[in-house]
Coordinates of C-alpha atoms in Angstrom, one line a residue:
Chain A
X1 CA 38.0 15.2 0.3
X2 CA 41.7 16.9 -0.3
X3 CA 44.2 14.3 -2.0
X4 CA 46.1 14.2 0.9
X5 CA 43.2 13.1 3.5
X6 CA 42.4 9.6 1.0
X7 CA 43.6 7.0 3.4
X8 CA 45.8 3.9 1.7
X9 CA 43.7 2.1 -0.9
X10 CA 41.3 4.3 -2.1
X11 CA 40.1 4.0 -5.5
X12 CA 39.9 7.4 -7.7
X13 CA 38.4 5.4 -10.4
X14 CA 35.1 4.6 -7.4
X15 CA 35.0 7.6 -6.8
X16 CA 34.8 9.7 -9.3
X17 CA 32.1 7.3 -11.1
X18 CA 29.9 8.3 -8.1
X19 CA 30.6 11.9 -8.4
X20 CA 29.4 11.2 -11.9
X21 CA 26.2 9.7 -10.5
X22 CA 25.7 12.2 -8.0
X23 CA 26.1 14.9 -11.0
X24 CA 22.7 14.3 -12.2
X25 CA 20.1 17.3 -11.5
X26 CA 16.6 17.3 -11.8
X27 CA 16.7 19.0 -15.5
X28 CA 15.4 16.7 -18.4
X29 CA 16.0 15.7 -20.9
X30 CA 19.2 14.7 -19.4
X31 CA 22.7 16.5 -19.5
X32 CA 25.5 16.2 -22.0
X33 CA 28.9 15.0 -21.1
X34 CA 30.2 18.4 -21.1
X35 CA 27.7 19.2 -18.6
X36 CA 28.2 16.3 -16.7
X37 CA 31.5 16.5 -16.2
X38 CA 31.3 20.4 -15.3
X39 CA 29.5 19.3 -12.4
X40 CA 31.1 16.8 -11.5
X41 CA 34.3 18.6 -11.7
X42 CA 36.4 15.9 -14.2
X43 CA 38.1 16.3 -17.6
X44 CA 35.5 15.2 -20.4
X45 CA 37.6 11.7 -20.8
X46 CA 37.4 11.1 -17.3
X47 CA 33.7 11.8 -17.0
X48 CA 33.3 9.8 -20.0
X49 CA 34.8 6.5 -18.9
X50 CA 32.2 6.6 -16.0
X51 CA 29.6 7.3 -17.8
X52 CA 30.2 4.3 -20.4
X53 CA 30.7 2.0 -17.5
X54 CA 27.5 3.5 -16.0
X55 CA 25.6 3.1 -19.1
X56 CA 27.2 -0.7 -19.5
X57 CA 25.5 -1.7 -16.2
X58 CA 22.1 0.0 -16.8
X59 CA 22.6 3.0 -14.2
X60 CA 22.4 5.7 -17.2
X61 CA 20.7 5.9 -19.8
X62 CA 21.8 7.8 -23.2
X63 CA 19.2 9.2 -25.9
X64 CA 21.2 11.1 -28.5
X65 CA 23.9 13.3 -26.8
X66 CA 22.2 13.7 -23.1
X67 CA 22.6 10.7 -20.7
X68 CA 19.9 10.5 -18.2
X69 CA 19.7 8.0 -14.8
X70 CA 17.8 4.9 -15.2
X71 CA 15.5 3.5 -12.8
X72 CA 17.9 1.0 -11.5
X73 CA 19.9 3.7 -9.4
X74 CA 16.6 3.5 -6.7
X75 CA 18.3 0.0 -6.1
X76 CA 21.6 1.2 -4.4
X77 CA 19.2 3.5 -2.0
X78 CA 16.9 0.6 -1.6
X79 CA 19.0 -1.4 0.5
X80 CA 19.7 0.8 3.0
X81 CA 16.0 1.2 3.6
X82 CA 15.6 -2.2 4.0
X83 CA 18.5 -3.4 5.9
X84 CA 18.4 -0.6 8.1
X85 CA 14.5 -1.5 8.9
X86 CA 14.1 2.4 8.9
X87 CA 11.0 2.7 6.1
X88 CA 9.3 -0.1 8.1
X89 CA 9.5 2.0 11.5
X90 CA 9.1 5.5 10.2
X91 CA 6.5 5.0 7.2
X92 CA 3.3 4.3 9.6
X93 CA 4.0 7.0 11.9
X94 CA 4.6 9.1 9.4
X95 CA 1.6 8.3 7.7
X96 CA -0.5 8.6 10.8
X97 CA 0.8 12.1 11.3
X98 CA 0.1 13.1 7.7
X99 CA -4.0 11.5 8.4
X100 CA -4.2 13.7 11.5
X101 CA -2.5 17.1 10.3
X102 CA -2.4 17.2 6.6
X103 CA 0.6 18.2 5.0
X104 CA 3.3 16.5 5.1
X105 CA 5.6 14.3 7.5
X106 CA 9.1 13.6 6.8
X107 CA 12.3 12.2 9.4
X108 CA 15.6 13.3 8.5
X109 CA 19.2 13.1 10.0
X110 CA 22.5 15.2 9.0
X111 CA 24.7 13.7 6.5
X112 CA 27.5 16.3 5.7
X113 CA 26.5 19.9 5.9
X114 CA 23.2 19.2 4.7
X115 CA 19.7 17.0 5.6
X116 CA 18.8 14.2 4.0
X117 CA 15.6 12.4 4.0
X118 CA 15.3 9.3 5.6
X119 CA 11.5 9.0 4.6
X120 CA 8.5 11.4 4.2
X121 CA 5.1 10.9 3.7
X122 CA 2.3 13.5 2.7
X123 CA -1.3 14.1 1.1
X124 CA -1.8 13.8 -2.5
X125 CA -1.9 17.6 -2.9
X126 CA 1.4 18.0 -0.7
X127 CA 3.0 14.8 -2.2
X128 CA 3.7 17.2 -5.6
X129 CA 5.9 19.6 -3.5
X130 CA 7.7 17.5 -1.0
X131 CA 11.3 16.2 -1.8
X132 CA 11.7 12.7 -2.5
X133 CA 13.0 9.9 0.5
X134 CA 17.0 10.8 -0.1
X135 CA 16.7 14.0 -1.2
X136 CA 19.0 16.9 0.6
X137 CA 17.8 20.2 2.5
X138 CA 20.0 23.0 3.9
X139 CA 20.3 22.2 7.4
X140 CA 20.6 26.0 8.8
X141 CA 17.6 27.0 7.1
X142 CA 14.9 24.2 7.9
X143 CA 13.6 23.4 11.2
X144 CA 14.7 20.0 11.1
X145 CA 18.1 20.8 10.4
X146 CA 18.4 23.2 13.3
X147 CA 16.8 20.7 15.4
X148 CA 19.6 18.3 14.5
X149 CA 22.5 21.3 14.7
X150 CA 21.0 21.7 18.4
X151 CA 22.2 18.5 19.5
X152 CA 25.8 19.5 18.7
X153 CA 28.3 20.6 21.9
X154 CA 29.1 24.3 21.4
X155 CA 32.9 22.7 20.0
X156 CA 31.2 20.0 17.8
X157 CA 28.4 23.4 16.1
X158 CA 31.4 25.3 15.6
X159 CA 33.6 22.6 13.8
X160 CA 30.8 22.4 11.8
X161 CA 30.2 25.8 10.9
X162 CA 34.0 25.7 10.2
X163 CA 33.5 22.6 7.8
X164 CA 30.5 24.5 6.3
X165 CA 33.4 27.0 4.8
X166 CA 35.7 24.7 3.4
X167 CA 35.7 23.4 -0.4
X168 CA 34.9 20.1 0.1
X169 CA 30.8 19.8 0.7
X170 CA 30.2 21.3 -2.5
X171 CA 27.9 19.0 -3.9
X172 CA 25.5 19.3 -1.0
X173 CA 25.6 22.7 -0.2
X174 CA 23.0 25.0 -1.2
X175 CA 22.3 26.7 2.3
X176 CA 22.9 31.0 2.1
X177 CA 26.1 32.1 3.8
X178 CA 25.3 31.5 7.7
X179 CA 25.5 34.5 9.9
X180 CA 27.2 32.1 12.7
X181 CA 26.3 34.8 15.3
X182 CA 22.8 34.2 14.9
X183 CA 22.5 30.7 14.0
X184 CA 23.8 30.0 17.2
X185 CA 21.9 32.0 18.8
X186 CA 19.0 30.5 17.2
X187 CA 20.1 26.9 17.9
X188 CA 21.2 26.9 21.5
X189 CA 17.8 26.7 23.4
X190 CA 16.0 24.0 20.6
X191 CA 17.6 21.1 22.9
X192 CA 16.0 22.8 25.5
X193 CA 12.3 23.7 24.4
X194 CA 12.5 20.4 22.4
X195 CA 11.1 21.8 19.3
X196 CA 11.9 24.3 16.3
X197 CA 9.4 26.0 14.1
X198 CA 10.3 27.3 10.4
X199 CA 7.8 29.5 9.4
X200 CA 6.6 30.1 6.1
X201 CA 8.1 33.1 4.1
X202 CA 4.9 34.4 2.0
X203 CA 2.1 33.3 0.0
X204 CA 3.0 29.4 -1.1
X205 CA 5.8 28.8 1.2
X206 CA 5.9 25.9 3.4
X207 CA 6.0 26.2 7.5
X208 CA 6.7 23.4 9.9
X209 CA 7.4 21.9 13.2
X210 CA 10.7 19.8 14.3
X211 CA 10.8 17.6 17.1
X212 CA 14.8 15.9 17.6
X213 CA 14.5 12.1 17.7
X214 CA 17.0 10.7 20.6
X215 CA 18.8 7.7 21.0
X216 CA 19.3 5.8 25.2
X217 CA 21.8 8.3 25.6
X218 CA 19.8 11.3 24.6
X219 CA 21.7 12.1 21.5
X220 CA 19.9 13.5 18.6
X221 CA 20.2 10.8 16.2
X222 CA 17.7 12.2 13.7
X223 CA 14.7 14.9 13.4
X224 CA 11.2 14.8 12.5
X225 CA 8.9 17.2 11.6
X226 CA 5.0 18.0 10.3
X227 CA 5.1 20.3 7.5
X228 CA 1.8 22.6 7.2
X229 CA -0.2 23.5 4.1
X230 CA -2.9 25.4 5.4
X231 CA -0.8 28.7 6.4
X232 CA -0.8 28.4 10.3
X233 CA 1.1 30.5 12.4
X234 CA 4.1 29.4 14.0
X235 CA 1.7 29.6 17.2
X236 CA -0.9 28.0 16.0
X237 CA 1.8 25.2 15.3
X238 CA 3.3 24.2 18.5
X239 CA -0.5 24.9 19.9
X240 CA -1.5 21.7 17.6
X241 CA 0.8 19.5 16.9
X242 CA 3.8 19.4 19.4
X243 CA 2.3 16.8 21.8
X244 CA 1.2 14.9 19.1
X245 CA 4.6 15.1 16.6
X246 CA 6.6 14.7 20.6
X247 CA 4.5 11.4 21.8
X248 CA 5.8 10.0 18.1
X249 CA 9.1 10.9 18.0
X250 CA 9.3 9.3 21.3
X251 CA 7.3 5.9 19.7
X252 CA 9.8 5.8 16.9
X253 CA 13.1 6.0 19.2
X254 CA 11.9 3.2 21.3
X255 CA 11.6 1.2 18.0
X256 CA 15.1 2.5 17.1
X257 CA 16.8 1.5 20.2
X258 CA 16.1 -2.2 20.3
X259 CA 18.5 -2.6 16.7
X260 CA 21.4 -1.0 18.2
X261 CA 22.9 -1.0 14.9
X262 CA 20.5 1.4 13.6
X263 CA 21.3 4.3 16.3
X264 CA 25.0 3.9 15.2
X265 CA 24.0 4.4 11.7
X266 CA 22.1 7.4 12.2
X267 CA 24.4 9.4 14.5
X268 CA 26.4 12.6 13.1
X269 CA 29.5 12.1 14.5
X270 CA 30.9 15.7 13.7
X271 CA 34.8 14.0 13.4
X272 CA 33.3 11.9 10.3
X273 CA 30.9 14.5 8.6
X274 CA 33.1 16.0 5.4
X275 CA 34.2 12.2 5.4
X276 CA 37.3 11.9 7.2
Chain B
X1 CA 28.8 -8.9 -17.8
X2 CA 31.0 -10.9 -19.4
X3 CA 34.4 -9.6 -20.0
X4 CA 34.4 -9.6 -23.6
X5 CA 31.1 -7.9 -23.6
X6 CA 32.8 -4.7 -21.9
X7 CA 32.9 -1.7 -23.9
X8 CA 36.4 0.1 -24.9
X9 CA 36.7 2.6 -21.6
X10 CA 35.0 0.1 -19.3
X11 CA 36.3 0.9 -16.0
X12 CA 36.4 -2.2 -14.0
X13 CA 37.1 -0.1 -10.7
X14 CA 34.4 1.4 -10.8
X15 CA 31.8 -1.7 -11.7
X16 CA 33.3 -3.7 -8.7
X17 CA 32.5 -0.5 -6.1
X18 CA 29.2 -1.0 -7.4
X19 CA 28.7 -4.4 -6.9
X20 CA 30.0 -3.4 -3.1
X21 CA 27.3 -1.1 -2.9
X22 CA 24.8 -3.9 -3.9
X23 CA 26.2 -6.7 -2.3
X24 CA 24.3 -5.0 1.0
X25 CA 21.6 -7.4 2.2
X26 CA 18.8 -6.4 4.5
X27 CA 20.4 -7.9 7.8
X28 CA 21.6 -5.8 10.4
X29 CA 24.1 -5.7 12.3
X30 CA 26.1 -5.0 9.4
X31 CA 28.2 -7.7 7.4
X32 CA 31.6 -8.7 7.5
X33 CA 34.7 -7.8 4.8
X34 CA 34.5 -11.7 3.7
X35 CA 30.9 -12.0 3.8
X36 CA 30.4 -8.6 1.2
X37 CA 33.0 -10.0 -0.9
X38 CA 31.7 -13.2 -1.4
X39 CA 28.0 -11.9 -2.0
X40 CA 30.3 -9.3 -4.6
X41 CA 31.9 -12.0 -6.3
X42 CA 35.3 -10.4 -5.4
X43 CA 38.4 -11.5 -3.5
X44 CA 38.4 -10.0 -0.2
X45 CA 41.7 -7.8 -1.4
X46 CA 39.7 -6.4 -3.9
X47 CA 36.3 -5.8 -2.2
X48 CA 38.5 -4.2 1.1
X49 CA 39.7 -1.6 -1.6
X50 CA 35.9 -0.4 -2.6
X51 CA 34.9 -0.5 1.2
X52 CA 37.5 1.9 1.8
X53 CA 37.0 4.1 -0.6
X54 CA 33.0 3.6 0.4
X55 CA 33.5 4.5 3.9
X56 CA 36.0 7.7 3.0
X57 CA 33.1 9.2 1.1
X58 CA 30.5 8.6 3.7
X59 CA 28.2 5.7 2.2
X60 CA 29.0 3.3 4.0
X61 CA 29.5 3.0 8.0
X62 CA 32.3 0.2 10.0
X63 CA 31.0 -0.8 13.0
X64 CA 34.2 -3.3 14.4
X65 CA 34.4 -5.5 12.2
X66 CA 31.0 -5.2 10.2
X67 CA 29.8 -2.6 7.7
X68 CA 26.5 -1.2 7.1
X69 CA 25.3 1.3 4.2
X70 CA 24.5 5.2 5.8
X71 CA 21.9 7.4 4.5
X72 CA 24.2 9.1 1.9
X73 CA 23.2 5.7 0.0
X74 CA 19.6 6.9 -0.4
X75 CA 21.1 10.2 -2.1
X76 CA 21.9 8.6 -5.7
X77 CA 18.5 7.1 -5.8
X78 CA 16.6 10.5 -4.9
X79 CA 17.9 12.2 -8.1
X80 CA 16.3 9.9 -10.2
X81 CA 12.8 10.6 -8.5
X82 CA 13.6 14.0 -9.1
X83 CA 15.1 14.3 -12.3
X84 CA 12.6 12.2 -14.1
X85 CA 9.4 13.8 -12.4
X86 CA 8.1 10.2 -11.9
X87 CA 7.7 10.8 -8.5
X88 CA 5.4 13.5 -9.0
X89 CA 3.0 12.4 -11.6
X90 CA 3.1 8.6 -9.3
X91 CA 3.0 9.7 -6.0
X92 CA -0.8 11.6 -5.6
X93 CA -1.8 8.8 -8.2
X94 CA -0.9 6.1 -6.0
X95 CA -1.7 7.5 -2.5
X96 CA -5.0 8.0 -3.9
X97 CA -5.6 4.3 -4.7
X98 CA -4.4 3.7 -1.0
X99 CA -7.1 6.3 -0.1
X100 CA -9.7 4.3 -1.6
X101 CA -8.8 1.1 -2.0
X102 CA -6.7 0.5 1.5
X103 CA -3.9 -1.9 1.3
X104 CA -0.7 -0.5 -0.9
X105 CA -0.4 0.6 -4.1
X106 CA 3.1 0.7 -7.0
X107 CA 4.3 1.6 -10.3
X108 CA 7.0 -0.9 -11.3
X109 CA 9.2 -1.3 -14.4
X110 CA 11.6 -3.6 -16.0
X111 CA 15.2 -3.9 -15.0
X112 CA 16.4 -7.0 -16.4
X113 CA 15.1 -10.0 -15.0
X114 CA 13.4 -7.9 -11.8
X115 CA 10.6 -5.6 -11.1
X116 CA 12.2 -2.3 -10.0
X117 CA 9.4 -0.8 -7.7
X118 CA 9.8 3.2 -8.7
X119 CA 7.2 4.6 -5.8
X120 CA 4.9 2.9 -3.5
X121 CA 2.4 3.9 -1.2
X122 CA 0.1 2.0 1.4
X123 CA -2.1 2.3 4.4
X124 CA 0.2 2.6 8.0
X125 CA -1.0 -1.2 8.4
X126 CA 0.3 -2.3 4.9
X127 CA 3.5 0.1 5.0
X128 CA 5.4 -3.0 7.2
X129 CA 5.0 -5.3 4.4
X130 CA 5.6 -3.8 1.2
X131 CA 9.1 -2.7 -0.6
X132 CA 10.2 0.3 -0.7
X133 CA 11.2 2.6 -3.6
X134 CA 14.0 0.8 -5.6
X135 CA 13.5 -2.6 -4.5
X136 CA 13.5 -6.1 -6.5
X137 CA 10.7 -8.1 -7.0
X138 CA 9.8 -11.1 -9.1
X139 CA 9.1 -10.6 -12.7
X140 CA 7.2 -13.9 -13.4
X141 CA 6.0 -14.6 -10.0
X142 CA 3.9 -11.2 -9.3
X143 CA 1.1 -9.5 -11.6
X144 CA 2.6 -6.5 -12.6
X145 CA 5.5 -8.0 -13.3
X146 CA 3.3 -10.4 -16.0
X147 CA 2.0 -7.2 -16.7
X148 CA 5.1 -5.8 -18.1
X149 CA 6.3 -8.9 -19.9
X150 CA 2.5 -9.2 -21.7
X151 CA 4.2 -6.0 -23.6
X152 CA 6.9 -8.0 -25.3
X153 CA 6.5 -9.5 -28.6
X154 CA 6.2 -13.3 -28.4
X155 CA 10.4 -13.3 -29.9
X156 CA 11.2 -10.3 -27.7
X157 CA 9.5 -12.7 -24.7
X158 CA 11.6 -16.1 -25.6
X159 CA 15.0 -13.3 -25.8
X160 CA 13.8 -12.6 -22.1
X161 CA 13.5 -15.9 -20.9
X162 CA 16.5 -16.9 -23.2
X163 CA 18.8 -14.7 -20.6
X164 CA 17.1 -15.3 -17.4
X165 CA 18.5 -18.6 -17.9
X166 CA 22.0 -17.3 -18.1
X167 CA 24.5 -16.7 -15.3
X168 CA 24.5 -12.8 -15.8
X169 CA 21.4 -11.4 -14.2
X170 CA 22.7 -13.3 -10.8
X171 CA 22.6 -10.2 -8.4
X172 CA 18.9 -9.5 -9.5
X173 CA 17.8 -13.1 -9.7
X174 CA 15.0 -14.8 -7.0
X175 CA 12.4 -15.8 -9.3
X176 CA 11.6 -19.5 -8.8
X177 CA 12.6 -21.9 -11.7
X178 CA 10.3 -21.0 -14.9
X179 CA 8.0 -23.3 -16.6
X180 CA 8.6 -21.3 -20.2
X181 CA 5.3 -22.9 -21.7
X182 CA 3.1 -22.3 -18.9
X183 CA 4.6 -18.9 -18.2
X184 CA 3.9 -18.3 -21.7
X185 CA 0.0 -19.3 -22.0
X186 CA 0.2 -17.5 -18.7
X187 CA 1.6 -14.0 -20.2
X188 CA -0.1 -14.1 -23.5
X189 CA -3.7 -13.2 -22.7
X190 CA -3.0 -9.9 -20.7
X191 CA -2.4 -7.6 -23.0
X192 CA -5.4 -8.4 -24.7
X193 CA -7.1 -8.3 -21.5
X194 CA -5.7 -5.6 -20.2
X195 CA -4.6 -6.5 -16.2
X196 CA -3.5 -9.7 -14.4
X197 CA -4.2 -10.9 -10.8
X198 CA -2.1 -12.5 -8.5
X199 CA -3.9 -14.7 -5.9
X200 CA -2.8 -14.4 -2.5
X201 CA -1.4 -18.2 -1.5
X202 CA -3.1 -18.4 1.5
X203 CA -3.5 -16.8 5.0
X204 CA -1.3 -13.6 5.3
X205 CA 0.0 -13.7 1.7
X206 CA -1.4 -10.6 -0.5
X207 CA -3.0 -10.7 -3.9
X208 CA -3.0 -7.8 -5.9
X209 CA -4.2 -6.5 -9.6
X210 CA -2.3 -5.1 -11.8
X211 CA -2.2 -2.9 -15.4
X212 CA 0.0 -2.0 -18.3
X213 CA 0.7 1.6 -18.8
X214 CA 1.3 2.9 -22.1
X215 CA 2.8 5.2 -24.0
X216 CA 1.7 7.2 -26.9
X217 CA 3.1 4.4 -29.1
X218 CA 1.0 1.6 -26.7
X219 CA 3.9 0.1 -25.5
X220 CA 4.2 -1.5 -22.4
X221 CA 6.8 1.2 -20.2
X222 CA 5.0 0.5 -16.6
X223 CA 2.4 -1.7 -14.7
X224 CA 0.5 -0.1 -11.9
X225 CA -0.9 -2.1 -9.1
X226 CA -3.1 -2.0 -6.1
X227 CA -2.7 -4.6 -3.3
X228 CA -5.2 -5.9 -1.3
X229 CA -5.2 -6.5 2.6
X230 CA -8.7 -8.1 3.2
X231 CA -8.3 -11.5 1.4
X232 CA -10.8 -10.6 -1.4
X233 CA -10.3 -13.1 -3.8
X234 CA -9.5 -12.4 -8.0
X235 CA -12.6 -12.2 -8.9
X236 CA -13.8 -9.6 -6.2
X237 CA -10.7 -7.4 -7.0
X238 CA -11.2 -7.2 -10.8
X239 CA -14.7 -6.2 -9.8
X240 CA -13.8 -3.4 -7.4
X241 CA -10.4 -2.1 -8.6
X242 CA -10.0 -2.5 -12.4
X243 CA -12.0 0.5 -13.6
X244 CA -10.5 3.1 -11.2
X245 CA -7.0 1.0 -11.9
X246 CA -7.3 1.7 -15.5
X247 CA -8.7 5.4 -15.1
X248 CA -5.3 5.7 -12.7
X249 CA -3.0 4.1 -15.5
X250 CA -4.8 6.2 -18.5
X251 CA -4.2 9.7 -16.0
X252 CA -0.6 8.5 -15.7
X253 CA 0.5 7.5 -19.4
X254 CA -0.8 11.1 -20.5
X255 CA 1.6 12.8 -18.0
X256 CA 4.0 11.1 -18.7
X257 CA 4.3 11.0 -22.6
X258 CA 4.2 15.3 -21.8
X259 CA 7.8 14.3 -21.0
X260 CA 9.4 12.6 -24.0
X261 CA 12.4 11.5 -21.9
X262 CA 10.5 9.9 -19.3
X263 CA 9.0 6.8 -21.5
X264 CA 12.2 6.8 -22.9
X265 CA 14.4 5.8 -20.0
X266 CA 11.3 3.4 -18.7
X267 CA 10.9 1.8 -21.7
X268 CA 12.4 -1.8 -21.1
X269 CA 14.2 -2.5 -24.3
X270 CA 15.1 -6.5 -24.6
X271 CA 18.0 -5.9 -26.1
X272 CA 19.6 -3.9 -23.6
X273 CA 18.1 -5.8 -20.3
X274 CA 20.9 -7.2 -19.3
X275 CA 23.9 -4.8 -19.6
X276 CA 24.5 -5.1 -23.2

């Protein structure tokens, strides 16, 4: 977010201690400061007040000169999964999907210009591949993600692709430059056909099926999909498992609608996604 | 923390957000400015500041005058799976116990005076009732959390208990009272043994088995457990489950000491438990 667009009160010093968390890649043995604030994009000093203050209350670890996150950062995703009584309505029908198809299941919704996991569930041999619950995928190039872009208004898809431009999303953005031309394209009948397939791009890629999850109004509050490991077609896809995937997103919305709370949660209101 | 135990660079600003961010209970719809504050331990002036600030950067959601967390709060969890590859090696581990064993099955460690569960996995039955990633759960009162204190020298144990009793662990605190002495005849004997039961307290409660895992120095860095949802009682679980628990927890140690780092930042270290 711009200087100028930080309403009255905010705290710099919150913010960029969460920048500092949200710094942390998947590379061990940890990073250095320089690293961390490189990625974070602070002055050393700055990065390294955080970090002591994150180290102080046991959200960092430090061995030597790399500081690494401790386990007790899974407690400020925790609550959300709890108080938002998400895991206890999407874990089961995820799992069910994963005992009938293989593979693995995951429900997502947009936060920003990317997807983010709400949950996902998937066999022992898939678990190894697939991201973790909070993890973030490229919204123009997964099926889910399209599926949540199709529930956009032509105005709200093309504020978004205009967001997708600006400086701000950086930390989640690792989508390839969108040829808007045809992502629209490709976007515009999903609402319609109710599904979108992402197929597998050679040997060891992963193909799957989205179905849009849909609040009493029939906004697309969140996706779902069934990811394959077997290397079916696209065809062979919807053939199988669109009823099936379709019958449980529709389980799973009725279950979301009676805690109205949790549809207002979920929604991507397209005014508030680069958080403004 | 106490104030005096604050490290030069501290940044208080940054500690309170935090605090925000964990005041967050599991009832929806949402919680009010004076309720977060009070759960925060901050004046409302002071809690309204880090709401703000939360809310501009898209973790947390205002609903009139209630606020709920959003999905972006899963995010700083999910590069902790990642980055330390527990997810990984725990994930096929654990869904593989489920596959045999029904019920649920976790890997917990030692955050202070909590159990931090780090992954989970259970049947679609079981997946109502138990945690999810990142939650709290008794250390004294539940087997793998007796598990994970058995690893603590008898001085390192009565440093443990020493703190529990003091007002600093608050947040993570819902252990019942502890009898030290019977806690202590109770902890004692697992290591030696080498797992510890909890018996379910009657209908619908759920007893589970649980065992240390060890690095390549035999310390004490995680318990594993497998829950039971048939009412077996202690004896029939340490029957069933312990070899294939201990075969689980042998397969895991040796991944994980292939990652020096990794029983680094799970090694609970008494000194450091709580914050210092």
């Amino acid at each position: 977010m711009s200087r100028e667009d930080r309403p009255d009160g905010f705290v710099d010093a919150l913010a960029r201690g969460l920048a500092v968390l949200s710094a942390f890649d998947g590379a061990l043995p940890g990073m250095t400061l320089s690293e961390i604030a490189r990625r974070a994009d602070l002055s050393p000093a700055t990065a390294r007040r955080s970090l002591i203050t994150l180290v102080s209350l046991g959200y960092v670890g430090r061995s030597g000169r790399r500081f690494h996150l401790r386990p007790r950062v899974l407690s400020l995703g925790s609550t959300f999964a709890i108080s938002s009584h998400l895991g206890a309505i999407l874990r089961p029908e995820l799992s069910a999907l994963v005992a009938r198809f293989g593979g693995g299941a995951a429900a997502g919704t947009l936060d920003g210009n990317a997807v983010i996991c709400l949950e996902h569930q998937a066999t022992p041999v898939s678990a190894r591949v697939i991201g973790a619950n909070g993890t973030y995928h490229p919204a123009t190039g997964t099926a889910i993600g399209r599926t949540l872009l199709s529930g956009f208004t032509a105005e709200q898809l093309e504020t978004w692709f205009d967001q997708l431009a600006g400086p701000d999303p950086r930390p989640l953005t690792y989508d390839l430059p969108v040829d808007r031309r045809a992502m629209r394209t490709r976007i515009k009948p999903i609402r319609q056909r109710g599904y979108e397939v992402n197929p597998g791009r050679g040997p060891g890629t992963l193909c799957g099926i989205a179905v849009p999850i849909l609040d009493l109004d029939r906004q697309v509050i969140a996706a779902l999909n069934s990811i394959d490991e077997t290397g079916a077609t696209s065809e062979q896809l919807v053939d199988e498992r669109l009823a099936e995937l379709t019958a449980t997103a529709a389980r799973i919305s009725r279950q979301l609608v009676r805690v109205p709370m949790l549809t207002e949660l979920l929604r991507p209101v397209p005014a508030s996604i680069f958080n403004s």
